[in-house]
mmCIF file of C-alpha atoms in Angstrom:
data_model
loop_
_atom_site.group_PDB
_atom_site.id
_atom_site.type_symbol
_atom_site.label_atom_id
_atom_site.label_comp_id
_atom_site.label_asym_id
_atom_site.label_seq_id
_atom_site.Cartn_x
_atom_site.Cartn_y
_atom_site.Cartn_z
ATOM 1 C CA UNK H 1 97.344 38.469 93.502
ATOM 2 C CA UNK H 2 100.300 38.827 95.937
ATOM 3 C CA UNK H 3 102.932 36.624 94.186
ATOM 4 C CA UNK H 4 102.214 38.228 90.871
ATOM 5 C CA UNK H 5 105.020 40.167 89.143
ATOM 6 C CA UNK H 6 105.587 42.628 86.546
ATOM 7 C CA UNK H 7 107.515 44.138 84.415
ATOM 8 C CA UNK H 8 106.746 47.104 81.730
ATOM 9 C CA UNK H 9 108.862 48.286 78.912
ATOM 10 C CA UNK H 10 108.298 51.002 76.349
ATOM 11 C CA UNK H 11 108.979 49.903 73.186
ATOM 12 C CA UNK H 12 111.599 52.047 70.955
ATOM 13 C CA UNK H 13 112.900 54.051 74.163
ATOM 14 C CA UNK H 14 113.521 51.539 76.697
ATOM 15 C CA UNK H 15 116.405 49.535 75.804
ATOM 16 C CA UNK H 16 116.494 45.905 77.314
ATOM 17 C CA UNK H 17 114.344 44.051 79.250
ATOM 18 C CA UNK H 18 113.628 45.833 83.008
ATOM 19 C CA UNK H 19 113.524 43.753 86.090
ATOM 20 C CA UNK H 20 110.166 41.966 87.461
ATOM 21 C CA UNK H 21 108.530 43.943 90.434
ATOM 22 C CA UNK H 22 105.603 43.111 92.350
ATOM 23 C CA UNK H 23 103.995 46.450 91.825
ATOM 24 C CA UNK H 24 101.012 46.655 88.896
ATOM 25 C CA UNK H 25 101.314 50.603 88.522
ATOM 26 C CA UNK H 26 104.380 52.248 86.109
ATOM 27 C CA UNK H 27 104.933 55.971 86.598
ATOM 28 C CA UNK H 28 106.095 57.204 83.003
ATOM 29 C CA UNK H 29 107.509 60.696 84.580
ATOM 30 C CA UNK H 30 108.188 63.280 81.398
ATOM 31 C CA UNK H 31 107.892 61.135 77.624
ATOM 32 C CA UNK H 32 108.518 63.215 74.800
ATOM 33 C CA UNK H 33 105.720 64.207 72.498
ATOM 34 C CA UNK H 34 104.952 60.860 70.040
ATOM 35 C CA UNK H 35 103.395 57.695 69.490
ATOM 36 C CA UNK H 36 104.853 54.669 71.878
ATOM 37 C CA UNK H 37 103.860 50.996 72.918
ATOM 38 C CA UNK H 38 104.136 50.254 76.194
ATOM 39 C CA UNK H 39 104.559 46.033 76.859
ATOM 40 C CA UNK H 40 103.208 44.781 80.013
ATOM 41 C CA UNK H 41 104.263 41.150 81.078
ATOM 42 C CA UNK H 42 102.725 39.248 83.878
ATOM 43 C CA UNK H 43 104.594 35.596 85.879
ATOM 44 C CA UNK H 44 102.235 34.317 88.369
ATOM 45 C CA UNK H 45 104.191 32.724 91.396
ATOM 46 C CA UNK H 46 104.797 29.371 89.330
ATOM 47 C CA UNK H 47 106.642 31.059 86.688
ATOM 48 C CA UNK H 48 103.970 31.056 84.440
ATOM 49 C CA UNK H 49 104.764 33.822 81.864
ATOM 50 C CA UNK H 50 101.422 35.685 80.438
ATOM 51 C CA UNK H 51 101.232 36.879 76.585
ATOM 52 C CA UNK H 52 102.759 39.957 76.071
ATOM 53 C CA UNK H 53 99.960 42.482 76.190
ATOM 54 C CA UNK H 54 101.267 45.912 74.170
ATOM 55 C CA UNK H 55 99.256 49.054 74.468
ATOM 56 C CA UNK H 56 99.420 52.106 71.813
ATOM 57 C CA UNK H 57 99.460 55.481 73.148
ATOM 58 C CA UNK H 58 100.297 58.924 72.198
ATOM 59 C CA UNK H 59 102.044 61.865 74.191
ATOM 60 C CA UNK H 60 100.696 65.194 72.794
ATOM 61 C CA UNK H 61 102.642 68.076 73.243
ATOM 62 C CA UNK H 62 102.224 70.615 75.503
ATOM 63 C CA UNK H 63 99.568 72.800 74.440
ATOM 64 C CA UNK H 64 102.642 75.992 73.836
ATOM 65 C CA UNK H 65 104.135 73.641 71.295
ATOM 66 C CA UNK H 66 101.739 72.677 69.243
ATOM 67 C CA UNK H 67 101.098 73.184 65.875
ATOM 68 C CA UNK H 68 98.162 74.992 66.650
ATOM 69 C CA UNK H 69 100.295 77.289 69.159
ATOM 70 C CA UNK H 70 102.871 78.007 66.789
ATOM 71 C CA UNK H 71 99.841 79.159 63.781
ATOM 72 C CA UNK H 72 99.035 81.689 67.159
ATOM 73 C CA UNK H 73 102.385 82.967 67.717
ATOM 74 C CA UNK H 74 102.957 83.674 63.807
ATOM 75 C CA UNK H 75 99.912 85.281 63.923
ATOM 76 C CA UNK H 76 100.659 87.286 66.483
ATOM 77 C CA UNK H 77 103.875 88.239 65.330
ATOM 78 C CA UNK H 78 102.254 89.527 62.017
ATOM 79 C CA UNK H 79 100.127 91.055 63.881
ATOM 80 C CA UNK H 80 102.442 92.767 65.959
ATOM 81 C CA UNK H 81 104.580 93.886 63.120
ATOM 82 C CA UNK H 82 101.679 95.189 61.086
ATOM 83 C CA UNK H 83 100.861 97.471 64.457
ATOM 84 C CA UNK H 84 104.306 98.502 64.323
ATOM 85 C CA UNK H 85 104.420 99.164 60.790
ATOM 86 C CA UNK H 86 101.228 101.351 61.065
ATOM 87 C CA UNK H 87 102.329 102.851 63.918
ATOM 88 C CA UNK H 88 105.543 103.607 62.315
ATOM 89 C CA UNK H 89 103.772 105.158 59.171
ATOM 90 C CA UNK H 90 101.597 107.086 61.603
ATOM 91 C CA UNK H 91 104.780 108.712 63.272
ATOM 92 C CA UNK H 92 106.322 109.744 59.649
ATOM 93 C CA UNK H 93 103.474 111.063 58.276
ATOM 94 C CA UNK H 94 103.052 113.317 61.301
ATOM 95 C CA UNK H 95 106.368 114.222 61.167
ATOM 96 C CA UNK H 96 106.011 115.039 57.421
ATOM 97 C CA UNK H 97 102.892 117.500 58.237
ATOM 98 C CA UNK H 98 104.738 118.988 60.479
ATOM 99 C CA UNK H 99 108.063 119.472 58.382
ATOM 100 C CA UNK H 100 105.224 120.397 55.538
ATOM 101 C CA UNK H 101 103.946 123.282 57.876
ATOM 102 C CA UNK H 102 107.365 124.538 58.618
ATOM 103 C CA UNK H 103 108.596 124.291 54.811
ATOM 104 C CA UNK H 104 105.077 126.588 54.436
ATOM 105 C CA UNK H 105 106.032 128.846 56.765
ATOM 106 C CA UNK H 106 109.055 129.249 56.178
ATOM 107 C CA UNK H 107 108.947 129.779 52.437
ATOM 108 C CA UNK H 108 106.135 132.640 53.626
ATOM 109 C CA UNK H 109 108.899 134.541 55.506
ATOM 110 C CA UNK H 110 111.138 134.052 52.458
ATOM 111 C CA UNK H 111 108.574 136.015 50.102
ATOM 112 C CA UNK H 112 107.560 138.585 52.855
ATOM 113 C CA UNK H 113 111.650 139.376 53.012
ATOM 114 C CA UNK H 114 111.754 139.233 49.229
ATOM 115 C CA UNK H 115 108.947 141.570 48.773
ATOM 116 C CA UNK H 116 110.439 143.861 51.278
ATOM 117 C CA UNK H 117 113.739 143.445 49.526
ATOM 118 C CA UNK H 118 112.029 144.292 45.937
ATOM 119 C CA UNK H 119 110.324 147.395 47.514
ATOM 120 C CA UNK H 120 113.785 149.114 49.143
ATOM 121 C CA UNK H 121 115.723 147.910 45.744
ATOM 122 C CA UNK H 122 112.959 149.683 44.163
ATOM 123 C CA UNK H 123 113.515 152.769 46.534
ATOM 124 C CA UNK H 124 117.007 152.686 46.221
ATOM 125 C CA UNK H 125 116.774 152.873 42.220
ATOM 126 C CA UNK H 126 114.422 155.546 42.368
ATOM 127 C CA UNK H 127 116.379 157.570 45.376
ATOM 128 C CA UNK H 128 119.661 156.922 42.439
ATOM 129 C CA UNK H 129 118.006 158.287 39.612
ATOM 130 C CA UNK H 130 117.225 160.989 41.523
ATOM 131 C CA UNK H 131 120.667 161.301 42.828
ATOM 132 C CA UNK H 132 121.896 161.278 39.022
ATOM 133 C CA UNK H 133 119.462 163.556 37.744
ATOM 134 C CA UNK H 134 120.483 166.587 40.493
ATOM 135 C CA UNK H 135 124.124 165.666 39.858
ATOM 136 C CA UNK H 136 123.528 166.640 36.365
ATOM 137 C CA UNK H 137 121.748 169.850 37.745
ATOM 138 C CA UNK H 138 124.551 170.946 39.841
ATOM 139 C CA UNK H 139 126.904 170.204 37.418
ATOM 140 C CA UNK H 140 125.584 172.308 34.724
ATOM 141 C CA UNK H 141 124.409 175.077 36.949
ATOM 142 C CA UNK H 142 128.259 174.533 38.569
ATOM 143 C CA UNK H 143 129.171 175.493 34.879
ATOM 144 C CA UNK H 144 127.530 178.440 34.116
ATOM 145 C CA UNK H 145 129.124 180.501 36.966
ATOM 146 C CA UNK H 146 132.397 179.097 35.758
ATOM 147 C CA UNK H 147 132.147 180.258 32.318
ATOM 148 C CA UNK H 148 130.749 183.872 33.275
ATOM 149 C CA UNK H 149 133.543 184.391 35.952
ATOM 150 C CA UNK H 150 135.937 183.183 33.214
ATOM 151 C CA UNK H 151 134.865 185.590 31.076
ATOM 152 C CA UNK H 152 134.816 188.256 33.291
ATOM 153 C CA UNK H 153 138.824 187.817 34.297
ATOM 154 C CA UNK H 154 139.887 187.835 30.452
ATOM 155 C CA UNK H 155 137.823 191.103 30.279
ATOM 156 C CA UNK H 156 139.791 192.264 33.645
ATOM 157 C CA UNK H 157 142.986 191.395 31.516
ATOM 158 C CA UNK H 158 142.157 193.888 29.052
ATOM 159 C CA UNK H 159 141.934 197.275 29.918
ATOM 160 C CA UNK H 160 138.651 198.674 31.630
ATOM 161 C CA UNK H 161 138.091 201.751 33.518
ATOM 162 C CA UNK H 162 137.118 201.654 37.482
ATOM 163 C CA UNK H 163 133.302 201.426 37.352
ATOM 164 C CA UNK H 164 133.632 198.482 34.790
ATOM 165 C CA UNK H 165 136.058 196.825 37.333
ATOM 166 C CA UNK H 166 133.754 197.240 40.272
ATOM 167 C CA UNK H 167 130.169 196.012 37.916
ATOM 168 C CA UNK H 168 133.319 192.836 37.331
ATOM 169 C CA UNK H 169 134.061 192.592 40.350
ATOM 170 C CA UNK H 170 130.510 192.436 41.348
ATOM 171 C CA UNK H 171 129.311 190.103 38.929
ATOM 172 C CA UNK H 172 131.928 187.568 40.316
ATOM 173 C CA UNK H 173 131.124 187.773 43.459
ATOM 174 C CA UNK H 174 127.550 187.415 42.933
ATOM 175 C CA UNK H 175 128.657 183.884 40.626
ATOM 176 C CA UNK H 176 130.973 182.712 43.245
ATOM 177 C CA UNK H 177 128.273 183.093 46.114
ATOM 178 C CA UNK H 178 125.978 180.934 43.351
ATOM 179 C CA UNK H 179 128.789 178.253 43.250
ATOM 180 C CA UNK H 180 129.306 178.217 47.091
ATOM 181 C CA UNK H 181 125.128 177.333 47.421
ATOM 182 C CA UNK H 182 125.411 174.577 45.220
ATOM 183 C CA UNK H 183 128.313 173.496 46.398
ATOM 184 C CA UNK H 184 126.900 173.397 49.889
ATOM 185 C CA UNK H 185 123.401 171.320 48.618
ATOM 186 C CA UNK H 186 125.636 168.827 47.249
ATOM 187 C CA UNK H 187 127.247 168.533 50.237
ATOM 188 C CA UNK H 188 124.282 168.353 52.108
ATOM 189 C CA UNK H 189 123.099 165.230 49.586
ATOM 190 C CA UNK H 190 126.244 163.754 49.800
ATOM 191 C CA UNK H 191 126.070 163.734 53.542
ATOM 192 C CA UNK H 192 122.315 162.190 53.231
ATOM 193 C CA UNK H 193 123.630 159.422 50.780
ATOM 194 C CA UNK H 194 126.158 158.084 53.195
#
């Protein structure tokens, strides 16, 4: 009716009684999720106050802030970090075959040059010995015209007629022209060492 008036509180948020107002609707606007009571009163246009009349309700929350959206966003975060954590994995393992393949091929140039290395060390031992072993050759064949022309000059010191001077004299020249070939091959090996 037209002279009826009303007046709403909600219970626990609403502090103090509001003023009476002729309109029967209440706009709540934004309530925080919870339970609340919401008291209606009624005065008729004699005064006459109706009984209280308190009505239960419940504000859910918003469907983003529920319990149920909060299992979804945990699970979603595990979820994401377990796809970053494989992906992750997935990244260093590849990264490990590839360092694997590099170790592989690099440890395969290694040997190559080490077998190479073995084979001229070998070569160059061998090439030494026979260095050493032509050394010794020239040194004793460097000897033996030595000696002979050092015998012939003590035999020039004595006294010898003039064909046994000139068979001397031959003899040495024939043993220094010996000396001068060898000298000249070692030399020339010398000259190939370096």
């Amino acid at each position: 009716s037209e002279g009826t008036r009303f007046r709403t509180q909600i219970l626990g948020l609403e502090e103090g009684a509001p003023a009476w107002t002729t309109d029967g609707s209440r706009n709540l606007g934004y309530l925080p999720s919870g339970f609340y009571t919401l008291r209606i009163e009624a005065k008729d246009t004699r005064g006459r106050l109706s009984s209280p009349l308190d009505v239960a309700f419940r504000v859910h929350p918003p469907p983003w802030s529920s319990p149920w959206a909060y299992a979804l966003y945990l699970a979603l975060l595990a979820a994401g970090l377990s796809l970053l954590f494989r992906l992750r994995v997935r990244i260093l393992q590849a990264r490990s075959r590839e360092l694997a393949v590099q170790v592989d091929q690099a440890t395969q140039e290694i040997r190559a040059q080490q077998s190479d290395l073995e084979r001229l060390n070998a070569r160059l031992q061998h090439l030494n010995e026979e260095k050493n072993q032509m050394l010794g050759i020239a040194a004793h064949d460097l000897r033996n015209p030595l000696n002979t022309l050092m015998l012939y000059t003590e035999l020039m010191d004595g006294e010898l007629d003039p064909a046994e001077i000139a068979t001397t004299a031959k003899s040495m020249k024939q043993g220094i022209h010996k000396m001068s070939e060898l000298v000249k091959r070692l030399l020339d090996v010398s000259h190939i060492d370096s």
